[in-house]
Coordinates of C-alpha atoms in Angstrom, one line a residue:
X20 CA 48.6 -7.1 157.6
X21 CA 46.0 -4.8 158.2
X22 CA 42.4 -5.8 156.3
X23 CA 39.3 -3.6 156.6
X24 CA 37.0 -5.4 158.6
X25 CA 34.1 -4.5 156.1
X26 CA 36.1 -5.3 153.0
X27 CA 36.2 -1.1 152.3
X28 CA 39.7 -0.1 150.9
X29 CA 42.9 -0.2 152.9
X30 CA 45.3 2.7 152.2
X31 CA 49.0 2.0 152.2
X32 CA 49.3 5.0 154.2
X33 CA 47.0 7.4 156.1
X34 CA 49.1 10.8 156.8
X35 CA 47.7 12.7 160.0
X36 CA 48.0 16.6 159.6
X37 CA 48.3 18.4 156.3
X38 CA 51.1 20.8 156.8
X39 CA 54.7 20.7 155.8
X40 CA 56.0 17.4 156.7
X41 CA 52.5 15.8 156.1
X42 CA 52.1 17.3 152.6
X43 CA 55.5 16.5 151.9
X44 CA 55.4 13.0 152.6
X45 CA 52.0 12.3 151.4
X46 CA 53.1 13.7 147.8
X47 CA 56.4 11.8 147.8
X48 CA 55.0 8.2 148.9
X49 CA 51.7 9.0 146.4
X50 CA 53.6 10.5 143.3
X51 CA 57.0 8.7 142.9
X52 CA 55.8 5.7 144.6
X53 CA 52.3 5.3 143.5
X54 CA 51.1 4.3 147.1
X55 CA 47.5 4.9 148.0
X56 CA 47.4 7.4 150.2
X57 CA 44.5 9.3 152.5
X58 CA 45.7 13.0 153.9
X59 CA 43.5 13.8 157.0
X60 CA 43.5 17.4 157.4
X61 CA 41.4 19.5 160.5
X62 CA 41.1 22.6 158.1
X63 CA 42.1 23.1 154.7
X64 CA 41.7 26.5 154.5
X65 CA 45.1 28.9 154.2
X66 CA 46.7 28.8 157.6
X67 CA 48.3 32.1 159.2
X68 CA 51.1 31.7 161.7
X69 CA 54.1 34.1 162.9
X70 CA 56.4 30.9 162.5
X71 CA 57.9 28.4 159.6
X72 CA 58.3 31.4 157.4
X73 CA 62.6 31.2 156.8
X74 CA 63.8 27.7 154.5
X75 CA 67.2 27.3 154.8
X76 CA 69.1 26.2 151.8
X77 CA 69.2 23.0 153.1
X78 CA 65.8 22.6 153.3
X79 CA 65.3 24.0 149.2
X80 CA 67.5 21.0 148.4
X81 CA 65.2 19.2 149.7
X82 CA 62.1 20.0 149.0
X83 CA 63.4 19.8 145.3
X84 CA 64.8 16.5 145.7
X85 CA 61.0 15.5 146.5
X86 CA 59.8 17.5 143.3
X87 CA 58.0 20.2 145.2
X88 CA 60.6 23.0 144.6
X89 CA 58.2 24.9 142.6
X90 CA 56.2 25.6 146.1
X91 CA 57.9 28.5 146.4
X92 CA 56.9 29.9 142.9
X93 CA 54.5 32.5 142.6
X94 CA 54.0 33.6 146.6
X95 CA 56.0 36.1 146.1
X96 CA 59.0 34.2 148.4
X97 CA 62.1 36.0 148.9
X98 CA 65.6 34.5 148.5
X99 CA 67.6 35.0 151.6
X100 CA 71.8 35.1 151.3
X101 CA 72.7 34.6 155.2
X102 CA 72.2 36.7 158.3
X103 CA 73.3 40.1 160.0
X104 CA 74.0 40.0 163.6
X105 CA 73.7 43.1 165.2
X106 CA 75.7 43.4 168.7
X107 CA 75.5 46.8 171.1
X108 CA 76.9 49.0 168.4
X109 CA 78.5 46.2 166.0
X110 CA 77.6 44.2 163.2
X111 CA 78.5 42.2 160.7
X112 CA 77.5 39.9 158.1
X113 CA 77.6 36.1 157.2
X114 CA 76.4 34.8 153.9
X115 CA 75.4 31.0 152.6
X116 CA 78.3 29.2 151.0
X117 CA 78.8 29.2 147.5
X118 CA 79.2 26.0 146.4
X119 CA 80.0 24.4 142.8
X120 CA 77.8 24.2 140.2
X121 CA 78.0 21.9 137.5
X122 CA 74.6 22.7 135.2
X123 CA 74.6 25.9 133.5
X124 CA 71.6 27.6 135.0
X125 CA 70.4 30.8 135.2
X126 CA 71.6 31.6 138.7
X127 CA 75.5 30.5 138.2
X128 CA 78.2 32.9 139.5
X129 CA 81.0 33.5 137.4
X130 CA 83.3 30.8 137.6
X131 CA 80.8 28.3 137.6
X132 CA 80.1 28.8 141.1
X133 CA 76.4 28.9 142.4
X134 CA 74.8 30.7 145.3
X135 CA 72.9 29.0 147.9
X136 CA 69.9 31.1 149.2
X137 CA 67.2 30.3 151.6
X138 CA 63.7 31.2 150.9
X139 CA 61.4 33.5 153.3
X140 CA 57.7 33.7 152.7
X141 CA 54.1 33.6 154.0
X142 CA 53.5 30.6 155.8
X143 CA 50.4 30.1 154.9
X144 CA 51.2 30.9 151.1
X145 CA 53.4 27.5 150.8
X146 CA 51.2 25.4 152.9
X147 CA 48.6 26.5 150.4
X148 CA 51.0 25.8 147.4
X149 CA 51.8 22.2 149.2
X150 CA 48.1 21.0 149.5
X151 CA 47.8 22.0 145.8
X152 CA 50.4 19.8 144.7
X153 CA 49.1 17.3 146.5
X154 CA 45.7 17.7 145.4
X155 CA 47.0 17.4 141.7
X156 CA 48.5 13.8 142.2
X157 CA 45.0 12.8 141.9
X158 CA 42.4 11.2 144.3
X159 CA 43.2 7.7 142.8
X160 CA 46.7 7.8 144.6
X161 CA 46.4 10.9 147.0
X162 CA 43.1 11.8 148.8
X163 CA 42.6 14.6 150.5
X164 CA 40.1 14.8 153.3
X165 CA 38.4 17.6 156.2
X166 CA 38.4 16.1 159.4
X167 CA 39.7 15.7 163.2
X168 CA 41.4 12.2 164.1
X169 CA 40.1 11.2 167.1
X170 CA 42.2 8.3 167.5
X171 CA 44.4 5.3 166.3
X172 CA 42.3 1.7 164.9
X173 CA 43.0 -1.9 165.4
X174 CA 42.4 -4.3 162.3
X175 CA 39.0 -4.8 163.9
X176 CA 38.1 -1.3 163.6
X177 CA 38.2 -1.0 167.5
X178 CA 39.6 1.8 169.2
X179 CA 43.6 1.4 169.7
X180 CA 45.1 1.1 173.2
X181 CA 49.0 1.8 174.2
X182 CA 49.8 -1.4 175.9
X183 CA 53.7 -0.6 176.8
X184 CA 53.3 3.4 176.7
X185 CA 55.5 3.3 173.1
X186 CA 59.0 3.6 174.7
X187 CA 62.1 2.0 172.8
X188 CA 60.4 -1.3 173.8
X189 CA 57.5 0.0 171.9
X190 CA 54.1 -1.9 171.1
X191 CA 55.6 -4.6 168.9
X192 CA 52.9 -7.1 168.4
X193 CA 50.2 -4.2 168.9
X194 CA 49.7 -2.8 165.4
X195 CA 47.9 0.3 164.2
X196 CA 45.6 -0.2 161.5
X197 CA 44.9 3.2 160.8
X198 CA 42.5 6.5 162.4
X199 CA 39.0 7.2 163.3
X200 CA 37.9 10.7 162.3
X201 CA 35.2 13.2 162.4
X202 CA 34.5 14.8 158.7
X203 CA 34.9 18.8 159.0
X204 CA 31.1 18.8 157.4
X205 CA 29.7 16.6 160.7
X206 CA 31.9 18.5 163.1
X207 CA 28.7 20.3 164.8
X208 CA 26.1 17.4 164.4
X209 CA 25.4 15.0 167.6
X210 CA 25.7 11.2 167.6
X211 CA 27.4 10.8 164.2
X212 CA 29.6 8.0 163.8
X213 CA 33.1 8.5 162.9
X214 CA 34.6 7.4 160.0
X215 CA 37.5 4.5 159.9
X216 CA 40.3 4.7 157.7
X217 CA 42.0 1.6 157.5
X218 CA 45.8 1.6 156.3
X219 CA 48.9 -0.6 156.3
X220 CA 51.2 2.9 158.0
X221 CA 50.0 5.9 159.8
X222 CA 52.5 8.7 159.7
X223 CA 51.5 11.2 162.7
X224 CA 52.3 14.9 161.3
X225 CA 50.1 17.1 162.9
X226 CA 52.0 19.5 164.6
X227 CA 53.2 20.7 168.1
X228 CA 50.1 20.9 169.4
X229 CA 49.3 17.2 168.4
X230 CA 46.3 15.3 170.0
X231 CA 47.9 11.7 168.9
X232 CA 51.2 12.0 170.4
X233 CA 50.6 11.2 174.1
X234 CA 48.9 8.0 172.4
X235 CA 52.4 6.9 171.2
X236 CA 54.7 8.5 173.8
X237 CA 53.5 8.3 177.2
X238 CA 55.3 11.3 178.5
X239 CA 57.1 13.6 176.2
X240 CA 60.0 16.0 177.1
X241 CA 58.5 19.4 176.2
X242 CA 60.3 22.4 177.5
X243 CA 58.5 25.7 177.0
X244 CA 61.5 28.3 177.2
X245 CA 60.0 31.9 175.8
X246 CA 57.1 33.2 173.6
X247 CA 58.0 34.7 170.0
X248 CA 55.5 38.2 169.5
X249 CA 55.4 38.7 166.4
X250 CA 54.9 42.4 164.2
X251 CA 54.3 42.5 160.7
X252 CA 56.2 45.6 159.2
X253 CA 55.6 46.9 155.8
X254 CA 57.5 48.7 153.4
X255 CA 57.2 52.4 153.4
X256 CA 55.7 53.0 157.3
X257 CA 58.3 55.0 158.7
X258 CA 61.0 57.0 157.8
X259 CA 65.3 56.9 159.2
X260 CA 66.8 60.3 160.5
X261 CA 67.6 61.2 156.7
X262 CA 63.6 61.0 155.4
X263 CA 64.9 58.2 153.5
X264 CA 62.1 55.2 153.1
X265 CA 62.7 52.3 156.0
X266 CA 64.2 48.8 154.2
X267 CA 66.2 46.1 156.2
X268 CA 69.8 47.2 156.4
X269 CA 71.4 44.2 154.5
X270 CA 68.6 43.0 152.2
X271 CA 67.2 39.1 151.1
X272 CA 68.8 38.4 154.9
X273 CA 67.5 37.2 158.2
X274 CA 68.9 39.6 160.6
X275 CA 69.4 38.8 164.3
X276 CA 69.6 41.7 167.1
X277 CA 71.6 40.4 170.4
X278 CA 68.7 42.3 172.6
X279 CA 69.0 42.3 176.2
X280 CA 67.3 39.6 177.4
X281 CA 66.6 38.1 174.6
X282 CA 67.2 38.4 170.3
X283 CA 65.2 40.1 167.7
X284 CA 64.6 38.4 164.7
X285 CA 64.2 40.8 161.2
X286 CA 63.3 39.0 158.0
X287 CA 61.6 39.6 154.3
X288 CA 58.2 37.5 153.5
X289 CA 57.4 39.2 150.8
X290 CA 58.3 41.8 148.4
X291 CA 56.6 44.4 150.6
X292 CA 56.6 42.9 154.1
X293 CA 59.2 42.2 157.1
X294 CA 58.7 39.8 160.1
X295 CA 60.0 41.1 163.3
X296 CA 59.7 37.8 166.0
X297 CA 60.7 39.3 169.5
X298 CA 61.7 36.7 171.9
X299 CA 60.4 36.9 175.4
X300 CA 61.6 35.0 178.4
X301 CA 58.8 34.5 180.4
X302 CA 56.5 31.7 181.9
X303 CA 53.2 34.7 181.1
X304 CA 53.4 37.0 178.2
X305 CA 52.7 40.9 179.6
X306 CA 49.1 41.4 178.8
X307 CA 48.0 42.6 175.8
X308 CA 44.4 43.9 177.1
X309 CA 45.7 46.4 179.6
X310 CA 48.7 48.0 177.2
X311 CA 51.4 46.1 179.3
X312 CA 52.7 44.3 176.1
X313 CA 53.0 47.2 173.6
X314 CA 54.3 49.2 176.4
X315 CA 56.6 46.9 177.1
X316 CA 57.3 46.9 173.2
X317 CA 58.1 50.5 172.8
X318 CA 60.2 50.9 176.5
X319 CA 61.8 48.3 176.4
X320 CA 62.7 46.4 173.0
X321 CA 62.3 49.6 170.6
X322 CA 65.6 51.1 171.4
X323 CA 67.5 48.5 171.2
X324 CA 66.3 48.1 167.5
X325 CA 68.4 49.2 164.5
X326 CA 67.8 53.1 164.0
X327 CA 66.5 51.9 160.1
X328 CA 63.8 50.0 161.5
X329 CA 62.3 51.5 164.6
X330 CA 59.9 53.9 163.0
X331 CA 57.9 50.6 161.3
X332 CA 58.4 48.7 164.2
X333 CA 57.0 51.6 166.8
X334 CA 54.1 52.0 163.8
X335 CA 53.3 48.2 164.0
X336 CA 52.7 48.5 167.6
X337 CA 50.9 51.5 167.6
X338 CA 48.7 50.0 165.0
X339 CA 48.2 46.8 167.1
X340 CA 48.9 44.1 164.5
X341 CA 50.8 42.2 167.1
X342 CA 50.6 38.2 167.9
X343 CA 51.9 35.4 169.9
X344 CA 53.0 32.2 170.5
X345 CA 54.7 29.6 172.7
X346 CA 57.5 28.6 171.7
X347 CA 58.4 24.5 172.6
X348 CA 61.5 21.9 172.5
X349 CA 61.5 18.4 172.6
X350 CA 64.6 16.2 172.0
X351 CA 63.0 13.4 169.2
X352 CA 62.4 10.5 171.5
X353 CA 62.9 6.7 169.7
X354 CA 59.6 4.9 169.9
X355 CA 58.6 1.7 168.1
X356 CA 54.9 0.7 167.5
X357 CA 54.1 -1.4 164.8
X358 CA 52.0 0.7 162.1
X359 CA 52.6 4.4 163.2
X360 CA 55.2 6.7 163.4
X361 CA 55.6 10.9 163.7
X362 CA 57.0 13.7 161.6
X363 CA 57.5 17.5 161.6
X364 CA 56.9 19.3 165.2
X365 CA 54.9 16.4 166.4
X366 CA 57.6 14.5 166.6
X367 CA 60.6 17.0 167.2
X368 CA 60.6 20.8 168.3
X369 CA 63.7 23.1 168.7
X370 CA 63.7 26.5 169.4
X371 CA 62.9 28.4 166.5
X372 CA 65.2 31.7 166.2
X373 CA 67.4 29.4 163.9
X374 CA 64.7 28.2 161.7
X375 CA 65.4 24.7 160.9
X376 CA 61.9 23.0 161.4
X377 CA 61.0 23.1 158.0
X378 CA 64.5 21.8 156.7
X379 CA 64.7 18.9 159.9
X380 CA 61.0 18.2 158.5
X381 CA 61.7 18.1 154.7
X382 CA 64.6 16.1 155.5
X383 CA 63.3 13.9 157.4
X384 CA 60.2 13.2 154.7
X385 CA 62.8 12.8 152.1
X386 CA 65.1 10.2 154.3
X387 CA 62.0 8.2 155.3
X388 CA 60.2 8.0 151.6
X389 CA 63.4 6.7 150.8
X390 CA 63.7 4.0 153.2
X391 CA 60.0 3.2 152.1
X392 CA 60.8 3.0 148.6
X393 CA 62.7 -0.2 149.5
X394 CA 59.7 -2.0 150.8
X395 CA 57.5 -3.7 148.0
X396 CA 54.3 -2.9 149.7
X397 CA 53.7 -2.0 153.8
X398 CA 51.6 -5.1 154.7
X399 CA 54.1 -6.4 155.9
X400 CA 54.0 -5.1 160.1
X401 CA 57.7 -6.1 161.3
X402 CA 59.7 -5.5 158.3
X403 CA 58.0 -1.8 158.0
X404 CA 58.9 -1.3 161.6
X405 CA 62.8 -2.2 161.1
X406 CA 62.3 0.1 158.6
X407 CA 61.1 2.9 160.7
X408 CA 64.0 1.8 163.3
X409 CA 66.6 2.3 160.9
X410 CA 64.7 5.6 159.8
X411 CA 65.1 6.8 163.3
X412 CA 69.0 5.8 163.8
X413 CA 69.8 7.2 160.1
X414 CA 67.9 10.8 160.7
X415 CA 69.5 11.2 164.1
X416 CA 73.0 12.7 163.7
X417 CA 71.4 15.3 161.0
X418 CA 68.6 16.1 162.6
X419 CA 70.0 16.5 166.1
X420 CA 72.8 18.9 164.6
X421 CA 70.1 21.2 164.1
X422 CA 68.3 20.9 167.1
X423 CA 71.5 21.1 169.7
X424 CA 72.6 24.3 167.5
X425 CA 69.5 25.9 167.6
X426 CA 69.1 25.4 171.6
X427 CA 72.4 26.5 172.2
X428 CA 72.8 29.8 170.2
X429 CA 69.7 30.6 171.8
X430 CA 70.7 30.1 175.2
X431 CA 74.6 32.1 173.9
X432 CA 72.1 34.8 172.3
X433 CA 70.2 35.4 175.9
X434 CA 72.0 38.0 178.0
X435 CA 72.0 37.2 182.1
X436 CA 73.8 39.6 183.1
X437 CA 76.8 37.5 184.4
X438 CA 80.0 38.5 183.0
X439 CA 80.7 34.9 181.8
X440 CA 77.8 35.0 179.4
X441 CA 78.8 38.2 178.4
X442 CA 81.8 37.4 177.0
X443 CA 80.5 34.0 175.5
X444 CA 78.1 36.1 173.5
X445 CA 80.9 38.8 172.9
X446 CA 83.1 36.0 171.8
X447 CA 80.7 34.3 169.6
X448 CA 80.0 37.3 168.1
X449 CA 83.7 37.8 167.2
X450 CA 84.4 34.6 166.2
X451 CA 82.1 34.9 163.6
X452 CA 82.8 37.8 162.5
X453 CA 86.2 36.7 161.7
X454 CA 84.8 35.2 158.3
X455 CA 86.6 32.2 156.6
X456 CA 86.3 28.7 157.9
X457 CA 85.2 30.5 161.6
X458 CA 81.8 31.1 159.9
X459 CA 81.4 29.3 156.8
X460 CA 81.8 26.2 159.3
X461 CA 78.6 28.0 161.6
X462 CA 76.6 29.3 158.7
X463 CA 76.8 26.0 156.6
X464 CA 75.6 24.4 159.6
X465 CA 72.8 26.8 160.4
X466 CA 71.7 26.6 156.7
X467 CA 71.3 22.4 157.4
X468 CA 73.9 22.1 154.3
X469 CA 76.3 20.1 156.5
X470 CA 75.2 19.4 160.0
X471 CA 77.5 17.1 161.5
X472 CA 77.5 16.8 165.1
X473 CA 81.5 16.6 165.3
X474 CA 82.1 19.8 163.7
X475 CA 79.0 21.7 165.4
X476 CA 81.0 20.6 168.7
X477 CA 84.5 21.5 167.3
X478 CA 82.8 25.0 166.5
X479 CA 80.7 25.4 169.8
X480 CA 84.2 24.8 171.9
X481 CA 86.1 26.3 169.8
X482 CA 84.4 29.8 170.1
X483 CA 84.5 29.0 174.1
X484 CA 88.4 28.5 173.8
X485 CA 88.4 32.0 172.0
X486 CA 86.8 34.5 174.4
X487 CA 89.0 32.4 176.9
X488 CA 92.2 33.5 175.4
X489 CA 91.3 36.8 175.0
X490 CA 90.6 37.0 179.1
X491 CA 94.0 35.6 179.6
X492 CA 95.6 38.2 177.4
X493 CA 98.1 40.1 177.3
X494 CA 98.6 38.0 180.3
X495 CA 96.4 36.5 183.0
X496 CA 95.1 38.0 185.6
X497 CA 93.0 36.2 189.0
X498 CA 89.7 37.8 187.4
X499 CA 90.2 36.7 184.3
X500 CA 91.3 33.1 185.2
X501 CA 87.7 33.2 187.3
X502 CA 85.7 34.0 184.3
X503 CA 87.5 31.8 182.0
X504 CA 87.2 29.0 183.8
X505 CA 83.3 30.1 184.5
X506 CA 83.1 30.4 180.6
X507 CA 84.2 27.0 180.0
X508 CA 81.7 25.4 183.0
X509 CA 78.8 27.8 181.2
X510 CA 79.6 26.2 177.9
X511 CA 79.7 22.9 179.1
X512 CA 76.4 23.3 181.0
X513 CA 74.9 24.7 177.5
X514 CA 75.7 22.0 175.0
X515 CA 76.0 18.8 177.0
X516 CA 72.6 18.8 178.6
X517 CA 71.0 19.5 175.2
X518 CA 73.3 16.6 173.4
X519 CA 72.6 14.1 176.5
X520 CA 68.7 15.0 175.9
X521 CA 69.5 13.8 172.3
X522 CA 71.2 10.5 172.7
X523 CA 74.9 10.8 172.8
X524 CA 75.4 7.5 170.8
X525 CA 72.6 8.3 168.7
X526 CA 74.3 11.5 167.3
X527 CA 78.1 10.8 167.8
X528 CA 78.1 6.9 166.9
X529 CA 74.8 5.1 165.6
X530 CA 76.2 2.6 163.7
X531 CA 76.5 0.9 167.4
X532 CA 73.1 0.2 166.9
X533 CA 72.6 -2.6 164.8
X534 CA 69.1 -0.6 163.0
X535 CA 71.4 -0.3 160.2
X536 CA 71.6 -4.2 160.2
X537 CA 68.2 -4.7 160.4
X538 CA 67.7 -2.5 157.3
X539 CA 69.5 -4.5 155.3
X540 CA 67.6 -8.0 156.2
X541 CA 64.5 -5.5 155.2
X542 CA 66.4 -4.9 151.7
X543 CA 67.2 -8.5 150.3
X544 CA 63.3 -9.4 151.6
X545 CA 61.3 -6.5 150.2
X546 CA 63.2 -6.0 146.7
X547 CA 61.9 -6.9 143.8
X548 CA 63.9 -7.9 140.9
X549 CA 66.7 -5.5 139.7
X550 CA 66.5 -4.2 143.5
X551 CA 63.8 -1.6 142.6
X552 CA 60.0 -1.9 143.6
X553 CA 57.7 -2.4 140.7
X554 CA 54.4 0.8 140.2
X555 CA 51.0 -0.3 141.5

């Protein structure tokens, strides 16, 4: 049990980083569970990325299952119905299931049937509407605080060393106590001491440029495949060959553009505004001082953008409003360290043309505040951390669904110019244009509303087996026996590395794992009576 060395208050939980899984966590464990709580936040002024702007409808269900689904009210969100797919000169459309609906609300389908939407939006709109919710739980339960963590306590207040370098043997018997920070309003001043929060768990959320994360795994995987540039196109710059006013082709949906090298990405944020994410293969961006990058832009990309949108994508360059950023995967390694653990992109990062970070993170807040609710209080150092074990094992096969889809189609999306790849993409895109189970099966998994690992591999192989047979037809020939069997290698050497990099028991059979087991010893110890833990 961790005890503040000058009798000053220990928190239940200390939550590093402020943004969506932080926020989310913090308000769960604070408001439903009346835990004490300190948020430690660099700056808590309205952040402005490029990224985590598409929730799928997995990721609505839960953010309302942690009580935050009115975060998306009043920022002027967009609902999203599926995505467009753009290929050469083909398209077609997938939309979310619609699923049954057993409350009569406003957005039933005849038939009782509802319709699942995502929601697109300003980033920096619903981190804004996060902190707010937190910051109405009230400072008796939930404080909120400006600082930088510097680094992880010991009960003594001491500075925390990694004794084992937090693998899967972890630093059991080497607790953290909690952070040391520097307030925001000190951040200039010389010789001023840092402050010491003391708590029972420290959740690690801030981000994928994290400062603690080397502290609890010695050497991450982090892969750095491509940059995303970003334009921001508004409505009404740019007129189509008829004078008519520009608007995305298949409106409230995410629309995807099989570019050569790389994909496009279209999608609303706002009543008035369109994202446009270009994906760029490259180990240095072109430079954006000399004109390289916007020339590269307008040569190279423009044309191969839908005739409706290149006169506001052409105006966006023109007009400069163009950024970057580098985009990062790493596979969510198991670590175990008494008193700590990680969330959101500081713990796990997959490319992002999919966008499932914010619905891997919601989940995974949601999973984990349920586990916790279990647990009378935290002071208790093992049993949290068979908690946080069985955490790990329970989130995996979801969570890595996500991730192995997301690296995959991007690697199927990226042309190479070989003729396998070719007609893997080719395939894929006719697979799923096919509609029925071949892409409700995709787009429910895409949309995090049922990713299972067994039927994103059934799908993956499945679409492999289809552009095979169409080689072999109407009969087989020695070229196309060459690139079917080169198809099937290139499909294996896509999905098997990424699901290896995962844990293939972890994902295909965790209940080999005994965490599960441990959990339940956790149970019958922590529960009070009736099974339910009493308020503070």
């Amino acid at each position: 049990m961790c005890e503040s060395s000058t009798g000053g208050v220990v928190y239940d939980c200390v939550v590093v980083g402020a943004g969506i899984a932080g926020c989310s966590v913090a308000y769960a464990l604070a408001k439903h569970q009346n835990r004490k709580v300190l948020l430690v936040e660099r700056d808590l002024t309205e952040p402005d990325r490029i990224v985590g702007e598409l929730l799928q409808p997995g990721g609505v269900r839960a953010l309302k299952e942690l009580g935050l689904e009115h975060c998306v009210e009043n920022i002027d969100a967009q609902e999203v119905y599926g995505y467009a797919i753009f290929r050469d000169d083909k398209q077609t459309c997938i939309k979310y299931p619609i699923e049954e609906n057993n409350n009569n609300d406003d957005d039933e389908n005849e038939g009782g049937k509802k319709k699942l939407a995502g929601r697109s939006f300003h980033n920096g709109r619903f981190v804004r509407r996060l902190r707010e919710a937190c910051a109405e739980v009230g400072e008796d339960r939930l404080k909120m605080v400006e600082g930088t963590v510097r680094s992880f306590v010991t009960e003594t207040g001491d500075l925390w060393e990694d004794r084992k370098g937090a693998s899967a043997s972890g630093n059991v018997g080497n607790p953290i106590c909690g952070v040391s920070y520097k307030p925001k309003s000190q951040e200039d001043a010389e010789d001023v001491d840092l402050v010491t929060a003391f708590a029972h768990l420290t959740i690690v959320c801030d981000g994928m440029y994290s400062t603690l994360r080397k502290s609890l795994i010695r050497d991450p995987k982090i892969e750095l495949p491509s940059f995303f540039v970003g334009l921001l196109m508004k409505r009404g710059e740019g007129k189509d060959d008829d004078g008519c006013e520009i608007a995305l082709p298949f409106p409230n949906h995410g629309h995807v553009v099989l570019a050569d090298p790389s994909p496009i990405l279209f999608y609303p944020i706002s009543s008035t505004e369109t994202r446009c994410l270009i994906d760029i293969r490259a180990k240095k961006l072109p430079r954006v001082s000399t004109g390289e990058l916007a020339a590269y832009l307008r040569e190279k990309v423009a044309p191969q953008v839908p005739q409706a949108l290149r006169g506001a994508f052409l105006k966006a360059v023109d007009e400069g409003r163009v950024r970057s950023m580098q985009n990062k995967l790493m596979p969510a390694e198991v670590f175990t360290c008494d008193g700590a653990l990680m969330l959101g992109d500081a713990f796990n990062m997959r490319h992002p043309l999919t966008g499932g970070g914010m619905t891997v993170a919601l989940h995974d807040s949601k999973l984990l505040c349920d586990m916790l609710a279990q647990l009378k209080d935290f002071g208790s150092k093992p049993v949290v951390t068979r908690a946080t074990k069985a955490f790990h094992t329970k989130r995996k096969p979801w969570a890595a669904t996500i991730n192995t889809l997301a690296n995959a189609l991007y690697k199927v999306f990226c042309r190479t110019g070989e003729e396998w790849n070719e007609e893997m993409q080719s395939a894929c895109f006719d697979y799923l244009s096919l509609g029925g189970m071949y892409s409700q099966g995709p787009i429910s998994l895409l949309g995090g509303l049922n990713p299972r690992p067994f039927v994103l591999v059934a799908h993956f192989f499945m679409v492999a087996l289809y552009g095979i047979g169409r080689l072999l037809r109407p009969f087989p020939t020695p070229k196309g026996l060459v690139i079917g069997v080169q198809l099937l290698m290139g499909a294996c050497a896509i999905i098997l590395p990424i699901i290896r990099a995962e844990g293939i028991v972890r994902v295909f059979a965790p209940f080999l794992l005994g965490e599960k087991a441990a959990m339940g010893k956790t149970k019958g110890r922590q529960q009070g009576p009736g099974g339910k833990r009493k308020a503070a």
